[in-house]
Amino acid sequence: CACSLAATPAVRFYAVWRGVLDQPAARKVHRRATPLLGGAAVYAAFAVTVLYNFNFSLQLKGVAVGATLIVALGLMDDVLDLPAVLKLLGQVAAAGLAIGYHVILSVVPSGVPGAIWLDVLLTVLWFVTVTNAVQFLDGMDGLASGLGVVAALFFGITALQTNQKYLMYLSAALLGACLGFLPYNFRPGRGALIFLGDGGSSFIGFTLAGLAVMGEWAKDNPVVALLTPMLILGVPLFDIAFVGLSRITSGEVHSLGGWLAYTGKDHVHHRFADLGMTQTQSVLLILFISLTLGLSAMLLKDALPHEAALLLGQAVCVLAIVAILETVGRGKSAR
């Protein structure tokens, strides 16, 4: 936390000096040019914390190496505005690096032909999906970094409960890095001093995806093991699925290339704003929704079958309410 608190002003000064600024535009909510590159401060704080504690596992190294490529690519995008396809290829390459260190999902039964390759394919898809899901939510001050704090908190608590020390260290490092950045990014009524940029939001998303894969969330219960990280990351996963489906059904996108290149104000925070909420209200509501889903995930591990069903039912109801609000918001914005 202290590292990112100290590093962010220096990064902000550099971004202003080099003119790396996010200019206001029709699809954006900020009204003044704001420095980018905040991801460099978050990454530096994360890296210093991990290196200082020097608690490494093979998988931790894999997530760290992949995240380094992601943040480098994101920072280049902040400066040069890279094509969407190139960014996607970089995300696939970063996932491949993590997989090389055995950061691999294990969801396909071993008896299925080609099970290991299917797991590898699903792992790449998971990394790319979560990375982009978090990045897409970096549209209001404090949202992506706040979601990083909430998700890392619940990953860390669950890791502590299950005696996964390496996972706990990595979660704590990400939590502190995001928390130290928040005071510069989330300033209700005053506007952010600096943005995460693609380098920061994609780094947070990739690292959270890695935490989910690294964790052993439940012994002898593959359903709970699968659902725990999905609930912790429920908000970004729901948003990318809901928006993707909406764009396809409305005819706004017709191909993968079109989906990658499409930019619009149709994510959950935009829809909440269309309902008349302020930016601060929208961000806080989304963070509280994420907290609710995280609490369900934390309790799921030790829940009896009927208790687990109730927790999942609660999560479904929460997301259904969000879907209804988004639909109403979409209708208002179309008028």
mmCIF file of C-alpha atoms in Angstrom:
data_model
loop_
_atom_site.group_PDB
_atom_site.id
_atom_site.type_symbol
_atom_site.label_atom_id
_atom_site.label_comp_id
_atom_site.label_asym_id
_atom_site.label_seq_id
_atom_site.Cartn_x
_atom_site.Cartn_y
_atom_site.Cartn_z
ATOM 1 C CA CYS A 1 0.000 0.000 0.000
ATOM 2 C CA ALA A 2 2.775 2.419 0.975
ATOM 3 C CA CYS A 3 4.705 1.596 -2.199
ATOM 4 C CA SER A 4 1.866 2.576 -4.526
ATOM 5 C CA LEU A 5 1.054 5.617 -2.377
ATOM 6 C CA ALA A 6 4.640 6.772 -2.881
ATOM 7 C CA ALA A 7 5.031 5.731 -6.519
ATOM 8 C CA THR A 8 1.804 7.149 -7.952
ATOM 9 C CA PRO A 9 2.733 10.874 -7.691
ATOM 10 C CA ALA A 10 6.031 10.189 -9.468
ATOM 11 C CA VAL A 11 4.274 8.275 -12.246
ATOM 12 C CA ARG A 12 1.692 11.049 -12.552
ATOM 13 C CA PHE A 13 4.444 13.665 -12.913
ATOM 14 C CA TYR A 14 6.099 11.602 -15.650
ATOM 15 C CA ALA A 15 2.815 11.094 -17.529
ATOM 16 C CA VAL A 16 2.077 14.834 -17.470
ATOM 17 C CA TRP A 17 5.635 15.632 -18.547
ATOM 18 C CA ARG A 18 5.480 13.207 -21.487
ATOM 19 C CA GLY A 19 1.924 14.194 -22.397
ATOM 20 C CA VAL A 20 0.471 10.723 -21.853
ATOM 21 C CA LEU A 21 -3.047 11.942 -21.132
ATOM 22 C CA ASP A 22 -6.537 10.537 -21.608
ATOM 23 C CA GLN A 23 -8.478 13.226 -23.423
ATOM 24 C CA PRO A 24 -12.244 13.691 -22.893
ATOM 25 C CA ALA A 25 -14.452 12.105 -25.563
ATOM 26 C CA ALA A 26 -18.114 11.340 -26.198
ATOM 27 C CA ARG A 27 -17.885 7.748 -24.917
ATOM 28 C CA LYS A 28 -15.908 8.748 -21.806
ATOM 29 C CA VAL A 29 -17.206 10.188 -18.553
ATOM 30 C CA HIS A 30 -14.302 12.431 -17.505
ATOM 31 C CA ARG A 31 -14.283 16.091 -18.505
ATOM 32 C CA ARG A 32 -10.614 17.021 -18.392
ATOM 33 C CA ALA A 33 -7.378 15.549 -19.705
ATOM 34 C CA THR A 34 -6.096 13.112 -17.087
ATOM 35 C CA PRO A 35 -2.680 11.414 -16.856
ATOM 36 C CA LEU A 36 -2.512 7.726 -17.700
ATOM 37 C CA LEU A 37 0.179 5.158 -16.732
ATOM 38 C CA GLY A 38 -1.182 4.617 -13.205
ATOM 39 C CA GLY A 39 -0.754 0.918 -13.877
ATOM 40 C CA ALA A 40 3.011 1.404 -13.677
ATOM 41 C CA ALA A 41 2.698 2.480 -10.039
ATOM 42 C CA VAL A 42 0.352 -0.403 -9.184
ATOM 43 C CA TYR A 43 2.645 -2.923 -10.873
ATOM 44 C CA ALA A 44 5.773 -1.492 -9.234
ATOM 45 C CA ALA A 45 4.189 -1.715 -5.787
ATOM 46 C CA PHE A 46 3.060 -5.279 -6.485
ATOM 47 C CA ALA A 47 6.496 -6.324 -7.752
ATOM 48 C CA VAL A 48 8.373 -4.737 -4.838
ATOM 49 C CA THR A 49 6.085 -6.439 -2.316
ATOM 50 C CA VAL A 50 6.446 -9.854 -3.947
ATOM 51 C CA LEU A 51 10.225 -9.548 -4.293
ATOM 52 C CA TYR A 52 10.642 -8.254 -0.735
ATOM 53 C CA ASN A 53 8.759 -11.175 0.798
ATOM 54 C CA PHE A 54 10.599 -13.571 -1.512
ATOM 55 C CA ASN A 55 7.974 -16.270 -1.119
ATOM 56 C CA PHE A 56 7.779 -17.945 -4.489
ATOM 57 C CA SER A 57 6.088 -21.002 -5.869
ATOM 58 C CA LEU A 58 6.414 -22.112 -9.470
ATOM 59 C CA GLN A 59 2.869 -20.962 -10.205
ATOM 60 C CA LEU A 60 3.429 -17.599 -8.521
ATOM 61 C CA LYS A 61 6.389 -17.047 -10.834
ATOM 62 C CA GLY A 62 4.186 -17.909 -13.800
ATOM 63 C CA VAL A 63 1.502 -15.395 -12.869
ATOM 64 C CA ALA A 64 4.144 -12.728 -12.192
ATOM 65 C CA VAL A 65 5.911 -13.305 -15.524
ATOM 66 C CA GLY A 66 2.655 -13.254 -17.481
ATOM 67 C CA ALA A 67 1.477 -10.148 -15.624
ATOM 68 C CA THR A 68 4.750 -8.398 -16.466
ATOM 69 C CA LEU A 69 4.131 -8.933 -20.174
ATOM 70 C CA ILE A 70 0.540 -7.752 -19.765
ATOM 71 C CA VAL A 71 1.488 -4.514 -18.009
ATOM 72 C CA ALA A 72 4.251 -3.809 -20.541
ATOM 73 C CA LEU A 73 1.803 -4.286 -23.403
ATOM 74 C CA GLY A 74 -0.804 -2.163 -21.628
ATOM 75 C CA LEU A 75 1.614 0.693 -21.020
ATOM 76 C CA MET A 76 2.578 0.600 -24.695
ATOM 77 C CA ASP A 77 -1.114 0.807 -25.549
ATOM 78 C CA ASP A 78 -1.540 3.817 -23.255
ATOM 79 C CA VAL A 79 1.207 5.602 -25.177
ATOM 80 C CA LEU A 80 0.779 4.280 -28.731
ATOM 81 C CA ASP A 81 -2.880 3.118 -28.877
ATOM 82 C CA LEU A 82 -2.191 -0.401 -30.145
ATOM 83 C CA PRO A 83 -4.656 -2.293 -32.380
ATOM 84 C CA ALA A 84 -7.145 -4.487 -30.517
ATOM 85 C CA VAL A 85 -5.960 -7.651 -32.294
ATOM 86 C CA LEU A 86 -2.361 -7.042 -31.199
ATOM 87 C CA LYS A 87 -3.489 -6.616 -27.598
ATOM 88 C CA LEU A 88 -5.444 -9.872 -27.803
ATOM 89 C CA LEU A 89 -2.396 -11.715 -29.143
ATOM 90 C CA GLY A 90 -0.343 -10.286 -26.286
ATOM 91 C CA GLN A 91 -2.892 -11.526 -23.761
ATOM 92 C CA VAL A 92 -2.776 -15.007 -25.294
ATOM 93 C CA ALA A 93 1.029 -14.933 -25.133
ATOM 94 C CA ALA A 94 0.947 -13.869 -21.470
ATOM 95 C CA ALA A 95 -1.469 -16.699 -20.697
ATOM 96 C CA GLY A 96 0.910 -19.055 -22.499
ATOM 97 C CA LEU A 97 3.775 -17.896 -20.281
ATOM 98 C CA ALA A 98 1.719 -18.592 -17.157
ATOM 99 C CA ILE A 99 0.737 -22.012 -18.498
ATOM 100 C CA GLY A 100 4.438 -22.757 -19.003
ATOM 101 C CA TYR A 101 4.775 -22.496 -15.219
ATOM 102 C CA HIS A 102 1.896 -24.961 -14.710
ATOM 103 C CA VAL A 103 -0.770 -22.343 -14.047
ATOM 104 C CA ILE A 104 -3.448 -24.505 -15.663
ATOM 105 C CA LEU A 105 -7.101 -25.107 -14.938
ATOM 106 C CA SER A 106 -8.030 -28.689 -14.145
ATOM 107 C CA VAL A 107 -11.696 -28.973 -15.055
ATOM 108 C CA VAL A 108 -11.843 -31.565 -17.851
ATOM 109 C CA PRO A 109 -12.051 -35.175 -16.564
ATOM 110 C CA SER A 110 -8.804 -37.046 -17.204
ATOM 111 C CA GLY A 111 -10.638 -39.779 -19.115
ATOM 112 C CA VAL A 112 -11.705 -37.372 -21.855
ATOM 113 C CA PRO A 113 -9.482 -37.610 -24.971
ATOM 114 C CA GLY A 114 -7.142 -34.619 -25.151
ATOM 115 C CA ALA A 115 -8.125 -33.503 -21.635
ATOM 116 C CA ILE A 116 -4.857 -31.666 -20.974
ATOM 117 C CA TRP A 117 -5.144 -29.667 -24.203
ATOM 118 C CA LEU A 118 -8.739 -28.793 -23.455
ATOM 119 C CA ASP A 119 -7.638 -27.569 -20.016
ATOM 120 C CA VAL A 120 -4.916 -25.473 -21.656
ATOM 121 C CA LEU A 121 -7.442 -23.973 -24.080
ATOM 122 C CA LEU A 122 -9.860 -23.192 -21.247
ATOM 123 C CA THR A 123 -7.021 -21.614 -19.260
ATOM 124 C CA VAL A 124 -6.144 -19.271 -22.126
ATOM 125 C CA LEU A 125 -9.828 -18.402 -22.525
ATOM 126 C CA TRP A 126 -10.113 -17.734 -18.782
ATOM 127 C CA PHE A 127 -7.100 -15.410 -18.683
ATOM 128 C CA VAL A 128 -8.232 -13.462 -21.748
ATOM 129 C CA THR A 129 -11.828 -13.198 -20.523
ATOM 130 C CA VAL A 130 -11.041 -11.979 -16.998
ATOM 131 C CA THR A 131 -8.318 -9.609 -18.214
ATOM 132 C CA ASN A 132 -10.714 -7.933 -20.634
ATOM 133 C CA ALA A 133 -13.661 -8.060 -18.229
ATOM 134 C CA VAL A 134 -11.785 -5.978 -15.654
ATOM 135 C CA GLN A 135 -10.347 -3.696 -18.322
ATOM 136 C CA PHE A 136 -13.814 -2.984 -19.725
ATOM 137 C CA LEU A 137 -14.955 -1.834 -16.271
ATOM 138 C CA ASP A 138 -12.208 0.775 -16.022
ATOM 139 C CA GLY A 139 -14.629 3.473 -17.108
ATOM 140 C CA MET A 140 -15.275 5.352 -13.872
ATOM 141 C CA ASP A 141 -12.933 6.632 -11.188
ATOM 142 C CA GLY A 142 -12.066 3.947 -8.658
ATOM 143 C CA LEU A 143 -14.066 1.142 -10.263
ATOM 144 C CA ALA A 144 -11.399 -1.216 -11.634
ATOM 145 C CA SER A 145 -8.975 -0.619 -8.766
ATOM 146 C CA GLY A 146 -11.835 -0.953 -6.257
ATOM 147 C CA LEU A 147 -12.896 -4.260 -7.790
ATOM 148 C CA GLY A 148 -9.259 -5.330 -7.573
ATOM 149 C CA VAL A 149 -9.267 -4.554 -3.846
ATOM 150 C CA VAL A 150 -12.490 -6.488 -3.220
ATOM 151 C CA ALA A 151 -11.517 -9.542 -5.271
ATOM 152 C CA ALA A 152 -7.970 -9.706 -3.890
ATOM 153 C CA LEU A 153 -9.378 -9.404 -0.361
ATOM 154 C CA PHE A 154 -11.647 -12.423 -0.783
ATOM 155 C CA PHE A 155 -9.010 -14.453 -2.598
ATOM 156 C CA GLY A 156 -6.618 -13.682 0.258
ATOM 157 C CA ILE A 157 -9.110 -14.553 3.005
ATOM 158 C CA THR A 158 -10.034 -17.822 1.312
ATOM 159 C CA ALA A 159 -6.356 -18.646 0.773
ATOM 160 C CA LEU A 160 -5.710 -18.024 4.473
ATOM 161 C CA GLN A 161 -8.603 -20.293 5.431
ATOM 162 C CA THR A 162 -7.250 -23.085 3.225
ATOM 163 C CA ASN A 163 -3.558 -22.676 4.191
ATOM 164 C CA GLN A 164 -2.405 -21.577 0.734
ATOM 165 C CA LYS A 165 0.396 -19.243 1.746
ATOM 166 C CA TYR A 166 1.748 -18.411 -1.715
ATOM 167 C CA LEU A 167 -1.708 -17.483 -2.910
ATOM 168 C CA MET A 168 -2.216 -15.373 0.204
ATOM 169 C CA TYR A 169 1.056 -13.478 -0.426
ATOM 170 C CA LEU A 170 0.111 -12.746 -4.019
ATOM 171 C CA SER A 171 -3.402 -11.652 -3.037
ATOM 172 C CA ALA A 172 -2.053 -9.366 -0.313
ATOM 173 C CA ALA A 173 0.453 -7.815 -2.724
ATOM 174 C CA LEU A 174 -2.277 -7.014 -5.254
ATOM 175 C CA LEU A 175 -4.634 -5.772 -2.529
ATOM 176 C CA GLY A 176 -2.041 -3.356 -1.162
ATOM 177 C CA ALA A 177 -1.010 -2.119 -4.603
ATOM 178 C CA CYS A 178 -4.613 -1.310 -5.574
ATOM 179 C CA LEU A 179 -5.448 0.169 -2.176
ATOM 180 C CA GLY A 180 -2.520 2.590 -2.300
ATOM 181 C CA PHE A 181 -3.565 3.778 -5.749
ATOM 182 C CA LEU A 182 -7.218 4.426 -4.852
ATOM 183 C CA PRO A 183 -6.767 7.814 -3.077
ATOM 184 C CA TYR A 184 -5.388 9.281 -6.318
ATOM 185 C CA ASN A 185 -8.009 7.680 -8.550
ATOM 186 C CA PHE A 186 -11.212 7.753 -6.492
ATOM 187 C CA ARG A 187 -11.867 11.327 -5.343
ATOM 188 C CA PRO A 188 -15.645 11.871 -5.241
ATOM 189 C CA GLY A 189 -16.627 15.322 -6.433
ATOM 190 C CA ARG A 190 -13.101 16.283 -7.456
ATOM 191 C CA GLY A 191 -12.062 13.959 -10.279
ATOM 192 C CA ALA A 192 -9.182 11.518 -10.543
ATOM 193 C CA LEU A 193 -5.604 12.749 -10.445
ATOM 194 C CA ILE A 194 -4.475 9.787 -12.556
ATOM 195 C CA PHE A 195 -6.023 6.829 -14.382
ATOM 196 C CA LEU A 196 -4.937 3.204 -14.301
ATOM 197 C CA GLY A 197 -4.803 3.085 -18.069
ATOM 198 C CA ASP A 198 -4.864 -0.196 -19.970
ATOM 199 C CA GLY A 199 -1.585 -1.137 -18.310
ATOM 200 C CA GLY A 200 -3.168 -1.068 -14.867
ATOM 201 C CA SER A 201 -6.623 -2.483 -15.548
ATOM 202 C CA SER A 202 -5.318 -5.364 -17.667
ATOM 203 C CA PHE A 203 -2.643 -6.116 -15.052
ATOM 204 C CA ILE A 204 -5.258 -6.305 -12.290
ATOM 205 C CA GLY A 205 -7.492 -8.516 -14.428
ATOM 206 C CA PHE A 206 -4.702 -10.894 -15.443
ATOM 207 C CA THR A 207 -3.419 -11.233 -11.887
ATOM 208 C CA LEU A 208 -6.907 -11.941 -10.543
ATOM 209 C CA ALA A 209 -7.347 -14.586 -13.243
ATOM 210 C CA GLY A 210 -4.072 -16.144 -12.121
ATOM 211 C CA LEU A 211 -5.126 -16.163 -8.472
ATOM 212 C CA ALA A 212 -8.295 -18.016 -9.446
ATOM 213 C CA VAL A 213 -6.354 -20.698 -11.325
ATOM 214 C CA MET A 214 -3.688 -21.091 -8.630
ATOM 215 C CA GLY A 215 -6.145 -21.677 -5.816
ATOM 216 C CA GLU A 216 -7.420 -24.984 -4.497
ATOM 217 C CA TRP A 217 -10.818 -23.741 -3.425
ATOM 218 C CA ALA A 218 -12.401 -26.965 -2.211
ATOM 219 C CA LYS A 219 -11.216 -30.526 -1.690
ATOM 220 C CA ASP A 220 -13.279 -33.284 -3.281
ATOM 221 C CA ASN A 221 -15.921 -30.797 -4.437
ATOM 222 C CA PRO A 222 -15.244 -29.652 -8.008
ATOM 223 C CA VAL A 223 -18.479 -27.648 -8.170
ATOM 224 C CA VAL A 224 -17.517 -25.464 -5.191
ATOM 225 C CA ALA A 225 -13.944 -25.225 -6.493
ATOM 226 C CA LEU A 226 -15.270 -23.863 -9.781
ATOM 227 C CA LEU A 227 -17.918 -21.542 -8.366
ATOM 228 C CA THR A 228 -15.808 -19.892 -5.638
ATOM 229 C CA PRO A 229 -13.540 -17.827 -7.943
ATOM 230 C CA MET A 230 -16.420 -17.199 -10.338
ATOM 231 C CA LEU A 231 -18.446 -15.618 -7.529
ATOM 232 C CA ILE A 232 -15.485 -13.534 -6.349
ATOM 233 C CA LEU A 233 -15.109 -12.267 -9.922
ATOM 234 C CA GLY A 234 -18.865 -12.267 -10.453
ATOM 235 C CA VAL A 235 -19.285 -8.600 -11.381
ATOM 236 C CA PRO A 236 -16.734 -8.428 -14.229
ATOM 237 C CA LEU A 237 -17.703 -11.887 -15.522
ATOM 238 C CA PHE A 238 -21.403 -11.013 -15.511
ATOM 239 C CA ASP A 239 -20.757 -7.669 -17.190
ATOM 240 C CA ILE A 240 -18.696 -9.063 -20.067
ATOM 241 C CA ALA A 241 -21.258 -11.834 -20.657
ATOM 242 C CA PHE A 242 -24.275 -9.514 -20.445
ATOM 243 C CA VAL A 243 -22.748 -6.828 -22.656
ATOM 244 C CA GLY A 244 -21.476 -9.368 -25.178
ATOM 245 C CA LEU A 245 -24.890 -10.991 -25.461
ATOM 246 C CA SER A 246 -26.609 -7.601 -25.729
ATOM 247 C CA ARG A 247 -24.309 -6.467 -28.524
ATOM 248 C CA ILE A 248 -24.848 -9.671 -30.485
ATOM 249 C CA THR A 249 -28.638 -9.754 -30.097
ATOM 250 C CA SER A 250 -28.941 -6.071 -30.993
ATOM 251 C CA GLY A 251 -26.809 -6.533 -34.104
ATOM 252 C CA GLU A 252 -24.148 -4.071 -32.947
ATOM 253 C CA VAL A 253 -21.373 -6.620 -33.551
ATOM 254 C CA HIS A 254 -21.235 -9.466 -36.063
ATOM 255 C CA SER A 255 -17.750 -10.946 -35.581
ATOM 256 C CA LEU A 256 -14.891 -11.350 -33.122
ATOM 257 C CA GLY A 257 -13.008 -8.536 -34.832
ATOM 258 C CA GLY A 258 -16.024 -6.271 -34.544
ATOM 259 C CA TRP A 259 -16.431 -7.156 -30.871
ATOM 260 C CA LEU A 260 -12.767 -6.384 -30.161
ATOM 261 C CA ALA A 261 -12.925 -3.032 -31.926
ATOM 262 C CA TYR A 262 -16.323 -1.978 -30.563
ATOM 263 C CA THR A 263 -16.388 0.800 -27.990
ATOM 264 C CA GLY A 264 -19.532 2.069 -26.359
ATOM 265 C CA LYS A 265 -21.198 3.160 -23.148
ATOM 266 C CA ASP A 266 -23.109 -0.035 -22.468
ATOM 267 C CA HIS A 267 -21.335 -1.553 -19.449
ATOM 268 C CA VAL A 268 -22.887 -1.831 -16.015
ATOM 269 C CA HIS A 269 -21.499 1.497 -14.755
ATOM 270 C CA HIS A 270 -22.821 3.285 -17.843
ATOM 271 C CA ARG A 271 -26.262 1.737 -17.351
ATOM 272 C CA PHE A 272 -26.373 2.761 -13.704
ATOM 273 C CA ALA A 273 -25.462 6.306 -14.744
ATOM 274 C CA ASP A 274 -28.304 6.223 -17.282
ATOM 275 C CA LEU A 275 -30.638 5.545 -14.345
ATOM 276 C CA GLY A 276 -29.640 8.903 -12.872
ATOM 277 C CA MET A 277 -26.910 7.779 -10.493
ATOM 278 C CA THR A 278 -23.784 9.855 -10.051
ATOM 279 C CA GLN A 279 -20.406 8.325 -10.841
ATOM 280 C CA THR A 280 -19.718 7.862 -7.138
ATOM 281 C CA GLN A 281 -23.076 6.188 -6.541
ATOM 282 C CA SER A 282 -22.570 3.863 -9.510
ATOM 283 C CA VAL A 283 -19.093 2.830 -8.387
ATOM 284 C CA LEU A 284 -20.094 2.265 -4.761
ATOM 285 C CA LEU A 285 -23.145 0.217 -5.756
ATOM 286 C CA ILE A 286 -21.036 -2.017 -8.005
ATOM 287 C CA LEU A 287 -18.436 -2.475 -5.261
ATOM 288 C CA PHE A 288 -21.132 -3.430 -2.745
ATOM 289 C CA ILE A 289 -22.534 -5.948 -5.233
ATOM 290 C CA SER A 290 -19.041 -7.400 -5.582
ATOM 291 C CA LEU A 291 -18.727 -7.561 -1.786
ATOM 292 C CA THR A 292 -22.030 -9.429 -1.574
ATOM 293 C CA LEU A 293 -20.902 -12.023 -4.107
ATOM 294 C CA GLY A 294 -17.516 -12.324 -2.391
ATOM 295 C CA LEU A 295 -19.149 -13.039 0.956
ATOM 296 C CA SER A 296 -21.199 -15.791 -0.675
ATOM 297 C CA ALA A 297 -18.025 -17.270 -2.149
ATOM 298 C CA MET A 298 -16.235 -17.174 1.205
ATOM 299 C CA LEU A 299 -19.069 -19.063 2.915
ATOM 300 C CA LEU A 300 -19.510 -21.561 0.093
ATOM 301 C CA LYS A 301 -16.460 -23.640 1.024
ATOM 302 C CA ASP A 302 -17.864 -24.937 4.316
ATOM 303 C CA ALA A 303 -21.557 -24.816 3.451
ATOM 304 C CA LEU A 304 -23.819 -27.843 3.613
ATOM 305 C CA PRO A 305 -25.555 -28.705 0.315
ATOM 306 C CA HIS A 306 -28.774 -26.860 1.163
ATOM 307 C CA GLU A 307 -26.773 -23.873 2.465
ATOM 308 C CA ALA A 308 -24.708 -23.803 -0.729
ATOM 309 C CA ALA A 309 -27.909 -23.814 -2.771
ATOM 310 C CA LEU A 310 -29.195 -20.824 -0.803
ATOM 311 C CA LEU A 311 -25.917 -18.931 -1.287
ATOM 312 C CA LEU A 312 -25.966 -19.577 -5.017
ATOM 313 C CA GLY A 313 -29.629 -18.626 -5.177
ATOM 314 C CA GLN A 314 -28.810 -15.358 -3.457
ATOM 315 C CA ALA A 315 -26.031 -14.660 -5.961
ATOM 316 C CA VAL A 316 -28.350 -15.386 -8.877
ATOM 317 C CA CYS A 317 -30.966 -13.012 -7.431
ATOM 318 C CA VAL A 318 -28.385 -10.248 -7.009
ATOM 319 C CA LEU A 319 -27.211 -10.607 -10.608
ATOM 320 C CA ALA A 320 -30.813 -10.776 -11.822
ATOM 321 C CA ILE A 321 -31.481 -7.433 -10.136
ATOM 322 C CA VAL A 322 -28.391 -6.015 -11.847
ATOM 323 C CA ALA A 323 -29.621 -7.337 -15.208
ATOM 324 C CA ILE A 324 -33.016 -5.688 -14.701
ATOM 325 C CA LEU A 325 -31.396 -2.379 -13.764
ATOM 326 C CA GLU A 326 -29.099 -2.588 -16.790
ATOM 327 C CA THR A 327 -32.043 -3.287 -19.086
ATOM 328 C CA VAL A 328 -33.933 -0.286 -17.707
ATOM 329 C CA GLY A 329 -30.806 1.845 -18.052
ATOM 330 C CA ARG A 330 -30.347 0.684 -21.638
ATOM 331 C CA GLY A 331 -33.927 1.699 -22.408
ATOM 332 C CA LYS A 332 -33.430 5.159 -20.920
ATOM 333 C CA SER A 333 -30.212 5.770 -22.873
ATOM 334 C CA ALA A 334 -31.923 4.784 -26.128
ATOM 335 C CA ARG A 335 -34.644 7.424 -25.748
#
